[in-house]
Tab-separated table of C-alpha atoms in Angstrom:
chain	number	residue	atom	x	y	z
A	7	UNK	CA	42.083	-2.608	-18.665
A	8	UNK	CA	41.208	1.187	-18.615
A	9	UNK	CA	37.954	0.410	-20.530
A	10	UNK	CA	36.956	-2.148	-17.955
A	11	UNK	CA	37.630	0.248	-15.124
A	12	UNK	CA	35.444	2.903	-16.737
A	13	UNK	CA	32.508	0.454	-17.079
A	14	UNK	CA	32.506	-0.663	-13.409
A	15	UNK	CA	30.749	2.473	-12.003
A	16	UNK	CA	28.135	2.258	-14.722
A	17	UNK	CA	27.398	-1.420	-14.020
A	18	UNK	CA	27.088	-0.631	-10.295
A	19	UNK	CA	24.640	2.137	-10.983
A	20	UNK	CA	22.531	-0.106	-13.297
A	21	UNK	CA	22.442	-2.821	-10.631
A	22	UNK	CA	21.413	-0.223	-7.995
A	23	UNK	CA	18.578	1.081	-10.266
A	24	UNK	CA	17.312	-2.431	-11.015
A	25	UNK	CA	17.349	-3.220	-7.248
A	26	UNK	CA	15.306	-0.133	-6.402
A	27	UNK	CA	12.803	-0.889	-9.114
A	28	UNK	CA	12.466	-4.506	-7.868
A	29	UNK	CA	11.784	-3.232	-4.300
A	30	UNK	CA	9.225	-0.786	-5.585
A	31	UNK	CA	7.497	-3.492	-7.620
A	32	UNK	CA	7.460	-5.973	-4.845
A	33	UNK	CA	5.993	-3.282	-2.457
A	34	UNK	CA	3.293	-2.402	-5.043
A	35	UNK	CA	2.358	-6.046	-5.424
A	36	UNK	CA	2.162	-6.644	-1.608
A	37	UNK	CA	-0.023	-3.565	-1.147
A	38	UNK	CA	-2.301	-4.530	-4.009
A	39	UNK	CA	-2.581	-8.026	-2.579
A	40	UNK	CA	-3.404	-6.602	0.846
A	41	UNK	CA	-6.079	-4.300	-0.647
A	42	UNK	CA	-7.569	-7.202	-2.634
A	43	UNK	CA	-8.258	-9.076	0.712
A	44	UNK	CA	-10.336	-6.221	2.048
A	45	UNK	CA	-14.114	-6.434	1.650
A	46	UNK	CA	-15.854	-4.162	-0.847
A	47	UNK	CA	-17.740	-1.199	0.636
A	48	UNK	CA	-21.013	-0.074	-0.800
A	49	UNK	CA	-20.947	3.522	0.448
A	50	UNK	CA	-23.499	5.973	-0.926
A	51	UNK	CA	-24.377	6.097	-4.617
A	52	UNK	CA	-24.121	9.936	-4.976
A	53	UNK	CA	-22.225	12.078	-2.542
A	54	UNK	CA	-23.575	15.350	-3.735
A	55	UNK	CA	-27.258	14.173	-3.722
A	56	UNK	CA	-27.027	12.355	-0.422
A	57	UNK	CA	-25.147	15.154	1.445
A	58	UNK	CA	-26.935	18.200	0.080
A	59	UNK	CA	-27.976	20.103	3.206
A	60	UNK	CA	-27.609	23.715	2.094
A	61	UNK	CA	-26.212	26.557	4.222
A	62	UNK	CA	-29.636	27.819	5.462
A	63	UNK	CA	-30.243	24.571	7.315
A	64	UNK	CA	-26.717	24.540	8.776
A	65	UNK	CA	-27.186	28.222	9.753
A	66	UNK	CA	-30.516	27.650	11.457
A	67	UNK	CA	-29.115	24.853	13.566
A	68	UNK	CA	-26.068	26.864	14.427
A	69	UNK	CA	-28.052	29.789	15.567
A	70	UNK	CA	-30.236	27.399	17.681
A	71	UNK	CA	-27.463	25.590	19.362
A	72	UNK	CA	-24.331	27.601	19.031
A	73	UNK	CA	-22.677	30.629	20.450
A	74	UNK	CA	-22.064	33.910	18.820
A	75	UNK	CA	-21.106	34.741	16.171
A	76	UNK	CA	-17.904	34.936	18.241
A	77	UNK	CA	-16.028	38.134	17.468
A	78	UNK	CA	-12.366	37.132	17.978
A	79	UNK	CA	-10.118	34.643	19.662
A	80	UNK	CA	-9.989	36.762	22.856
A	81	UNK	CA	-13.783	36.316	23.123
A	82	UNK	CA	-13.438	32.665	22.346
A	83	UNK	CA	-11.017	32.379	25.221
A	84	UNK	CA	-13.535	34.085	27.540
A	85	UNK	CA	-16.223	31.625	26.500
A	86	UNK	CA	-14.153	28.513	27.436
A	87	UNK	CA	-16.759	27.577	30.048
A	88	UNK	CA	-19.215	26.995	27.184
A	89	UNK	CA	-16.688	25.591	24.738
A	90	UNK	CA	-14.607	22.432	24.595
A	91	UNK	CA	-11.080	22.359	23.253
A	92	UNK	CA	-10.804	19.690	20.499
A	93	UNK	CA	-7.604	17.697	20.714
A	94	UNK	CA	-6.181	14.605	19.009
A	95	UNK	CA	-7.908	11.468	20.188
A	96	UNK	CA	-7.919	7.720	19.450
A	97	UNK	CA	-10.430	8.268	16.556
A	98	UNK	CA	-9.488	11.586	15.044
A	99	UNK	CA	-6.624	14.142	14.814
A	100	UNK	CA	-6.863	17.900	14.385
A	101	UNK	CA	-5.159	19.141	11.300
A	102	UNK	CA	-2.980	22.209	11.357
A	103	UNK	CA	-5.337	25.175	10.931
A	104	UNK	CA	-4.714	28.808	9.977
A	105	UNK	CA	-8.248	30.176	10.044
A	106	UNK	CA	-9.716	28.101	12.840
A	107	UNK	CA	-9.282	27.535	16.602
A	108	UNK	CA	-9.796	24.049	18.088
A	109	UNK	CA	-13.069	24.671	19.958
A	110	UNK	CA	-16.617	23.461	19.630
A	111	UNK	CA	-19.670	23.513	21.845
A	112	UNK	CA	-20.112	20.449	24.021
A	113	UNK	CA	-22.975	19.156	21.931
A	114	UNK	CA	-20.995	19.679	18.673
A	115	UNK	CA	-18.052	17.707	20.105
A	116	UNK	CA	-20.640	15.037	21.021
A	117	UNK	CA	-21.564	14.853	17.332
A	118	UNK	CA	-17.887	14.723	16.260
A	119	UNK	CA	-17.034	11.991	18.785
A	120	UNK	CA	-20.063	9.973	17.622
A	121	UNK	CA	-19.066	10.128	13.999
A	122	UNK	CA	-15.421	9.218	14.741
A	123	UNK	CA	-16.276	6.342	16.968
A	124	UNK	CA	-18.813	4.945	14.528
A	125	UNK	CA	-16.175	5.213	11.808
A	126	UNK	CA	-13.652	3.286	13.955
A	127	UNK	CA	-16.231	0.666	14.801
A	128	UNK	CA	-17.121	0.226	11.072
A	129	UNK	CA	-13.492	-0.265	10.120
A	130	UNK	CA	-13.057	-2.952	12.805
A	131	UNK	CA	-16.270	-4.751	11.875
A	132	UNK	CA	-15.255	-4.761	8.120
A	133	UNK	CA	-11.774	-6.037	8.880
A	134	UNK	CA	-10.067	-2.797	7.927
A	135	UNK	CA	-6.853	-1.511	9.515
A	136	UNK	CA	-7.293	1.348	12.011
A	137	UNK	CA	-7.421	4.892	10.641
A	138	UNK	CA	-8.272	8.159	12.367
A	139	UNK	CA	-10.353	10.895	10.807
A	140	UNK	CA	-8.692	14.226	10.047
A	141	UNK	CA	-10.643	17.313	11.239
A	142	UNK	CA	-9.659	20.232	9.072
A	143	UNK	CA	-11.743	23.033	10.409
A	144	UNK	CA	-13.556	23.999	13.673
A	145	UNK	CA	-14.487	27.318	15.221
A	146	UNK	CA	-13.894	30.466	13.114
A	147	UNK	CA	-14.292	33.734	14.742
A	148	UNK	CA	-15.523	36.812	12.830
A	149	UNK	CA	-11.852	37.956	12.816
A	150	UNK	CA	-10.761	34.554	11.390
A	151	UNK	CA	-13.565	34.845	8.719
A	152	UNK	CA	-12.308	38.267	7.637
A	153	UNK	CA	-8.809	36.923	7.302
A	154	UNK	CA	-9.987	33.937	5.363
A	155	UNK	CA	-11.941	36.122	2.927
A	156	UNK	CA	-8.796	37.986	2.157
A	157	UNK	CA	-7.186	34.769	1.091
A	158	UNK	CA	-10.295	33.193	-0.473
A	159	UNK	CA	-12.880	35.506	-2.010
A	160	UNK	CA	-15.407	32.679	-2.297
A	161	UNK	CA	-15.400	32.070	1.533
A	162	UNK	CA	-19.090	32.556	2.740
A	163	UNK	CA	-19.674	35.572	5.129
A	164	UNK	CA	-22.441	33.465	6.732
A	165	UNK	CA	-20.233	30.500	7.730
A	166	UNK	CA	-21.681	28.345	10.494
A	167	UNK	CA	-18.183	27.851	11.815
A	168	UNK	CA	-18.692	31.121	13.565
A	169	UNK	CA	-21.053	29.464	16.026
A	170	UNK	CA	-18.785	26.680	17.195
A	171	UNK	CA	-21.274	24.060	16.044
A	172	UNK	CA	-19.664	23.064	12.723
A	173	UNK	CA	-16.659	21.090	11.842
A	174	UNK	CA	-15.047	19.780	8.567
A	175	UNK	CA	-13.759	16.161	8.103
A	176	UNK	CA	-11.464	15.364	5.261
A	177	UNK	CA	-12.661	12.711	2.848
A	178	UNK	CA	-9.414	12.574	1.003
A	179	UNK	CA	-6.856	12.140	3.813
A	180	UNK	CA	-6.957	9.773	6.732
A	181	UNK	CA	-4.419	9.157	9.548
A	182	UNK	CA	-3.153	5.597	9.632
A	183	UNK	CA	-2.973	4.590	13.343
A	184	UNK	CA	-1.983	0.920	12.901
A	185	UNK	CA	-0.171	-1.422	10.498
A	186	UNK	CA	-1.883	-2.319	7.292
A	187	UNK	CA	-3.121	-0.342	4.274
A	188	UNK	CA	-6.521	0.528	2.927
A	189	UNK	CA	-7.311	2.636	-0.251
A	190	UNK	CA	-8.537	6.153	0.543
A	191	UNK	CA	-11.587	5.650	-1.705
A	192	UNK	CA	-12.730	2.739	0.443
A	193	UNK	CA	-12.234	4.748	3.563
A	194	UNK	CA	-14.281	7.616	2.087
A	195	UNK	CA	-17.088	5.141	1.319
A	196	UNK	CA	-17.036	3.892	4.904
A	197	UNK	CA	-17.172	7.444	6.197
A	198	UNK	CA	-20.074	8.192	3.935
A	199	UNK	CA	-22.029	5.285	5.369
A	200	UNK	CA	-21.430	6.648	8.878
A	201	UNK	CA	-22.491	10.134	7.909
A	202	UNK	CA	-25.588	8.896	6.067
A	203	UNK	CA	-26.682	7.021	9.261
A	204	UNK	CA	-25.930	10.133	11.454
A	205	UNK	CA	-27.798	12.328	9.079
A	206	UNK	CA	-30.802	10.006	9.007
A	207	UNK	CA	-30.664	9.952	12.762
A	208	UNK	CA	-31.005	13.737	12.646
A	209	UNK	CA	-27.956	14.334	14.721
A	210	UNK	CA	-26.206	16.358	11.931
A	211	UNK	CA	-26.565	18.301	8.806
A	212	UNK	CA	-23.993	17.357	6.118
A	213	UNK	CA	-22.726	19.056	2.915
A	214	UNK	CA	-20.319	17.352	0.593
A	215	UNK	CA	-17.650	19.848	-0.303
A	216	UNK	CA	-15.862	18.565	-3.400
A	217	UNK	CA	-13.453	21.489	-4.049
A	218	UNK	CA	-12.323	21.570	-0.344
A	219	UNK	CA	-12.209	17.731	-0.225
A	220	UNK	CA	-14.152	17.592	3.056
A	221	UNK	CA	-17.644	16.971	4.600
A	222	UNK	CA	-18.899	20.146	6.186
A	223	UNK	CA	-20.987	19.056	9.230
A	224	UNK	CA	-23.171	20.920	11.708
A	225	UNK	CA	-24.423	19.433	14.900
A	226	UNK	CA	-28.202	19.206	15.508
A	227	UNK	CA	-27.742	17.821	19.036
A	228	UNK	CA	-29.540	20.148	21.400
A	229	UNK	CA	-27.406	22.257	23.693
A	230	UNK	CA	-28.270	23.587	27.176
A	231	UNK	CA	-27.478	27.021	25.677
A	232	UNK	CA	-30.058	26.637	22.898
A	233	UNK	CA	-32.208	29.669	22.436
A	234	UNK	CA	-35.325	27.681	21.528
A	235	UNK	CA	-36.475	24.166	20.782
A	236	UNK	CA	-35.595	22.192	17.729
A	237	UNK	CA	-38.058	22.963	14.929
A	238	UNK	CA	-36.493	21.078	12.117
């Protein structure tokens, strides 16, 4: 009788473990089944080759259409008439940022909105669930750049983020805004198609950042604050 009593907790534990494993397995099967019904995405064949706009191109566009470089966040606050605060929207969210402030020029916001809306439209047309893009970096003042370089010695001193014309979009993380699941790799491919089209339309320069897991994007849309005409 005592032996049977000792075995009872062990049996309950085994039953609980088996039940949990069954739930996990069923969930995996359902997610895989849901993924298998989604259409394949071509994307681009080589990210590094397609999105290879080097910093000198980004920098020239930033100097043409941007502000600054902006010294610190106090100056950024004084320039609010020429800047737009970037907030979460239906098509993208702003990630928590340490070395950036959520501002862009109006023309750079126009470029960001265009990319995000095209991404949402592409998801819908392909029958994918709704996801929002995640913006990981926006305006970086000179002060922000100095702090960043203390934490990351590889950070470029000539960052185009200083001009409020550049932003980074994650290709690894996406914000699910509806029911349904889609693999991150497929979402990355869809985003790559959108960026390729925008790049070909000459609205942006794009650099594929593998280590940082983002696309670094600089607006080429003319601004009323431009110092000269577009010569690209």
